[in-house]
Short mmCIF file of C-alpha atoms in Angstrom, two decimals:
data_model
loop_
_atom_site.label_atom_id
_atom_site.label_comp_id
_atom_site.label_asym_id
_atom_site.label_seq_id
_atom_site.Cartn_x
_atom_site.Cartn_y
_atom_site.Cartn_z
CA MET A 3 30.21 11.32 -36.67
CA ARG A 4 30.46 8.34 -34.36
CA VAL A 5 27.87 9.84 -31.98
CA LYS A 6 25.44 10.27 -34.89
CA GLU A 7 26.03 6.67 -35.95
CA MET A 8 25.33 5.48 -32.35
CA ARG A 9 22.10 7.41 -32.21
CA GLN A 10 20.92 5.91 -35.52
CA GLU A 11 21.98 2.40 -34.34
CA VAL A 12 19.95 2.66 -31.16
CA THR A 13 16.90 4.02 -32.91
CA LYS A 14 17.09 1.39 -35.60
CA THR A 15 17.54 -1.43 -33.09
CA LEU A 16 14.47 -0.34 -31.06
CA ALA A 17 12.38 0.29 -34.18
CA ASP A 18 13.25 -3.10 -35.64
CA PHE A 19 12.49 -4.88 -32.39
CA ALA A 20 9.17 -3.04 -31.88
CA SER A 21 7.94 -3.51 -35.42
CA SER A 22 8.84 -7.21 -35.60
CA VAL A 23 7.47 -8.64 -32.40
CA ARG A 24 4.10 -10.45 -32.69
CA PHE A 25 1.50 -11.60 -30.07
CA SER A 26 2.69 -15.16 -30.54
CA ASP A 27 6.22 -14.16 -29.48
CA LEU A 28 5.07 -13.00 -26.01
CA PRO A 29 5.66 -15.31 -22.98
CA GLU A 30 2.68 -16.26 -20.93
CA GLU A 31 3.91 -14.37 -17.94
CA ALA A 32 3.98 -11.16 -19.95
CA LEU A 33 0.46 -11.70 -21.15
CA ARG A 34 -0.77 -12.29 -17.65
CA HIS A 35 0.87 -9.24 -16.19
CA SER A 36 -0.18 -7.00 -19.07
CA LYS A 37 -3.84 -7.77 -18.38
CA LYS A 38 -3.42 -6.97 -14.70
CA CYS A 39 -1.71 -3.69 -15.56
CA ILE A 40 -4.49 -2.65 -17.90
CA LEU A 41 -7.13 -3.33 -15.22
CA ASP A 42 -5.04 -1.49 -12.68
CA LEU A 43 -4.75 1.52 -14.90
CA LEU A 44 -8.50 1.62 -15.45
CA GLY A 45 -9.08 1.50 -11.66
CA VAL A 46 -6.65 4.31 -10.83
CA ALA A 47 -7.95 6.45 -13.62
CA LEU A 48 -11.50 6.08 -12.37
CA ALA A 49 -10.34 7.17 -8.93
CA GLY A 50 -8.30 9.99 -10.38
CA SER A 51 -11.33 11.44 -12.13
CA MET A 52 -12.63 12.53 -8.72
CA THR A 53 -9.54 14.66 -7.97
CA ILE A 54 -9.07 18.35 -8.78
CA PRO A 55 -6.51 17.65 -11.53
CA GLY A 56 -8.84 14.94 -12.91
CA ARG A 57 -11.81 17.31 -13.13
CA ILE A 58 -9.66 20.01 -14.75
CA ILE A 59 -8.37 17.74 -17.46
CA ILE A 60 -11.77 16.34 -18.32
CA ASP A 61 -13.25 19.80 -18.59
CA PHE A 62 -10.25 20.82 -20.73
CA VAL A 63 -10.55 18.09 -23.32
CA LYS A 64 -14.34 18.53 -23.33
CA LYS A 65 -13.92 22.20 -24.28
CA LEU A 66 -11.45 21.28 -27.04
CA GLY A 67 -14.08 19.16 -28.73
CA GLY A 68 -13.18 17.42 -31.97
CA GLU A 69 -13.86 14.03 -33.56
CA PRO A 70 -15.25 11.38 -31.05
CA GLU A 71 -12.49 8.81 -31.59
CA ALA A 72 -11.69 7.54 -28.12
CA THR A 73 -13.23 7.42 -24.62
CA VAL A 74 -12.20 9.44 -21.59
CA ILE A 75 -12.18 7.00 -18.74
CA SER A 76 -14.93 7.59 -16.11
CA SER A 77 -17.22 9.42 -18.50
CA PRO A 78 -19.26 8.88 -21.73
CA LEU A 79 -17.12 11.65 -23.30
CA MET A 80 -15.39 10.77 -26.56
CA VAL A 81 -12.68 13.03 -28.01
CA PRO A 82 -9.82 12.89 -30.54
CA CYS A 83 -7.47 9.98 -29.72
CA THR A 84 -4.58 12.35 -28.89
CA ASN A 85 -6.75 14.15 -26.34
CA ALA A 86 -8.09 10.92 -24.86
CA ALA A 87 -4.51 9.86 -24.27
CA LEU A 88 -3.86 13.23 -22.57
CA ALA A 89 -6.89 13.02 -20.33
CA ASN A 90 -6.44 9.29 -19.33
CA GLY A 91 -2.76 9.62 -18.67
CA THR A 92 -3.39 12.55 -16.45
CA LEU A 93 -6.34 10.80 -14.65
CA ALA A 94 -4.34 7.74 -13.92
CA HIS A 95 -1.48 9.62 -12.24
CA ALA A 96 -3.60 12.03 -10.25
CA LEU A 97 -3.45 9.95 -7.15
CA GLU A 98 -0.04 8.37 -7.85
CA LEU A 99 -1.44 4.85 -7.32
CA ASP A 100 -0.33 3.68 -10.74
CA ASP A 101 2.41 1.05 -11.27
CA GLY A 102 6.14 1.87 -11.32
CA SER A 103 9.59 0.47 -12.10
CA ARG A 104 12.27 0.98 -9.58
CA TYR A 105 14.86 0.18 -12.23
CA ALA A 106 13.61 2.71 -14.78
CA MET A 107 12.69 5.13 -11.91
CA GLY A 108 9.27 5.96 -13.47
CA HIS A 109 5.72 4.89 -14.12
CA PRO A 110 5.40 2.96 -17.41
CA GLY A 111 1.65 2.05 -17.34
CA VAL A 112 0.37 5.55 -17.00
CA VAL A 113 1.85 6.55 -20.35
CA VAL A 114 1.80 3.30 -22.32
CA ILE A 115 -1.69 2.13 -21.62
CA PRO A 116 -3.59 5.40 -22.26
CA ALA A 117 -1.64 5.77 -25.57
CA ALA A 118 -2.38 2.16 -26.54
CA LEU A 119 -6.08 2.36 -25.52
CA ALA A 120 -6.62 5.56 -27.49
CA ALA A 121 -4.93 4.25 -30.63
CA ALA A 122 -6.70 0.89 -30.32
CA GLU A 123 -10.20 2.34 -29.82
CA SER A 124 -9.84 4.76 -32.69
CA ASN A 125 -8.55 2.14 -35.07
CA ASP A 126 -10.76 -0.78 -33.95
CA VAL A 127 -8.07 -3.38 -33.42
CA SER A 128 -8.17 -6.68 -31.54
CA GLY A 129 -7.43 -7.32 -27.94
CA LYS A 130 -4.28 -9.22 -28.99
CA ASP A 131 -3.04 -6.16 -30.83
CA LEU A 132 -3.67 -4.11 -27.73
CA ILE A 133 -1.85 -6.37 -25.40
CA THR A 134 1.17 -6.66 -27.77
CA ALA A 135 1.41 -2.89 -27.92
CA VAL A 136 1.24 -2.57 -24.13
CA VAL A 137 3.95 -5.19 -23.60
CA LEU A 138 6.24 -3.43 -26.02
CA GLY A 139 5.59 -0.10 -24.55
CA TYR A 140 6.53 -1.39 -21.12
CA GLU A 141 9.67 -2.99 -22.52
CA THR A 142 10.67 0.33 -24.18
CA PHE A 143 10.03 2.43 -21.06
CA ILE A 144 11.94 0.13 -18.68
CA ARG A 145 14.92 -0.34 -20.97
CA LEU A 146 15.27 3.38 -21.76
CA GLY A 147 14.64 4.39 -18.15
CA SER A 148 17.11 1.86 -16.78
CA ALA A 149 19.71 3.07 -19.31
CA VAL A 150 19.55 6.80 -18.46
CA ASN A 151 19.02 6.60 -14.69
CA PRO A 152 19.96 7.44 -12.00
CA SER A 153 21.81 10.36 -13.56
CA HIS A 154 18.72 11.43 -15.52
CA PHE A 155 16.72 11.66 -12.36
CA ARG A 156 19.50 13.44 -10.49
CA ARG A 157 19.57 16.16 -13.07
CA GLY A 158 15.91 16.95 -12.34
CA PHE A 159 14.19 15.07 -15.19
CA HIS A 160 10.94 13.12 -14.63
CA THR A 161 11.47 9.80 -16.40
CA THR A 162 7.72 9.17 -16.72
CA GLY A 163 7.47 12.35 -18.86
CA THR A 164 10.76 11.89 -20.81
CA CYS A 165 11.12 8.23 -21.51
CA GLY A 166 7.43 7.80 -21.46
CA THR A 167 6.99 9.69 -24.70
CA PHE A 168 9.09 7.07 -26.57
CA ALA A 169 7.25 4.20 -24.92
CA ALA A 170 3.88 5.73 -25.78
CA ALA A 171 4.99 6.18 -29.41
CA VAL A 172 6.08 2.50 -29.65
CA ALA A 173 2.73 1.35 -28.15
CA ALA A 174 0.70 3.52 -30.49
CA GLY A 175 2.95 2.73 -33.46
CA LYS A 176 2.43 -0.97 -32.88
CA ILE A 177 -1.36 -0.48 -32.83
CA LEU A 178 -1.12 1.32 -36.19
CA GLY A 179 1.13 -1.39 -37.68
CA LEU A 180 4.13 0.82 -38.40
CA ASP A 181 7.10 -0.90 -40.12
CA GLU A 182 10.70 -0.38 -39.03
CA ASP A 183 11.01 2.94 -40.89
CA GLY A 184 7.73 4.23 -39.63
CA MET A 185 8.63 3.30 -36.05
CA ALA A 186 12.03 4.99 -36.37
CA ASN A 187 10.31 8.16 -37.60
CA ALA A 188 7.80 7.98 -34.74
CA LEU A 189 10.67 7.64 -32.23
CA GLY A 190 12.34 10.70 -33.64
CA LEU A 191 9.14 12.76 -33.35
CA ALA A 192 8.70 11.42 -29.81
CA GLY A 193 12.16 12.59 -28.94
CA THR A 194 11.56 16.12 -30.00
CA GLN A 195 8.46 16.24 -27.70
CA SER A 196 9.96 14.41 -24.72
CA ALA A 197 9.77 16.51 -21.56
CA GLY A 198 9.24 16.50 -17.82
CA LEU A 199 10.90 18.34 -14.97
CA PHE A 200 10.85 17.71 -11.13
CA GLU A 201 10.40 21.36 -10.39
CA PHE A 202 6.94 20.50 -8.97
CA VAL A 203 8.73 19.10 -5.92
CA SER A 204 9.94 22.60 -5.01
CA ASP A 205 6.78 24.67 -5.84
CA GLY A 206 4.00 22.11 -5.11
CA SER A 207 2.26 22.67 -8.51
CA MET A 208 -0.17 20.15 -10.02
CA SER A 209 2.02 19.66 -13.06
CA LYS A 210 3.15 16.08 -12.13
CA PRO A 211 0.02 14.29 -13.38
CA LEU A 212 0.14 16.29 -16.54
CA HIS A 213 3.51 14.76 -17.42
CA PRO A 214 2.18 11.26 -18.25
CA GLY A 215 -0.81 12.73 -19.94
CA ARG A 216 1.33 14.82 -22.22
CA SER A 217 3.70 11.94 -22.83
CA ALA A 218 0.82 9.67 -23.88
CA GLN A 219 -0.65 12.40 -26.08
CA SER A 220 2.82 13.13 -27.72
CA GLY A 221 3.42 9.44 -28.34
CA VAL A 222 0.09 9.09 -30.19
CA LEU A 223 0.76 12.33 -32.06
CA ALA A 224 4.14 11.07 -33.19
CA VAL A 225 2.67 8.12 -35.01
CA LEU A 226 -0.16 9.88 -36.77
#
């Protein structure tokens, strides 16, 4: 019973925090760095579009089709917001030039920003809303990643894929204006989709860039 109460308490605390923070609450340093992170993400995604994994994921979401809600970086292609998050997260990690946190042992920007951009473009929100969502997504990723690592990493889990799903859900949920209950529900749905294994280190597969793409996609899906 105590374990269940602790889970609910952690989820409630995070949901309350994420739903209550406003743009005016953000320190100037966070605003400045968030803008740099967004520009950096766009740059590495553009470069990633020229890689083999990049071309594969662009072709994949193009074949899926659907409503033209959000842009795939590097192309005029517009796809459903969930698939834009998938493509852009994958593109941005294809060359592994994206930002990272040594404390969280993962890459926050590559999941948070694609999710936030896809949700923002499909809902026509302001730049301030986008930046607020990005900052909160980073905060979520780094706090969760720092809490579970290094043991999480040592057990073979890829933090970018696992903790990234929660961070993407917070970012997208903030864009959609979820209240505390809505954010808590989104975090629960993110948790059931959270995934990412380090098996690619052994077999050399191209699955690693897919992890942030899927995390960004799952985070957006969790809030819809």
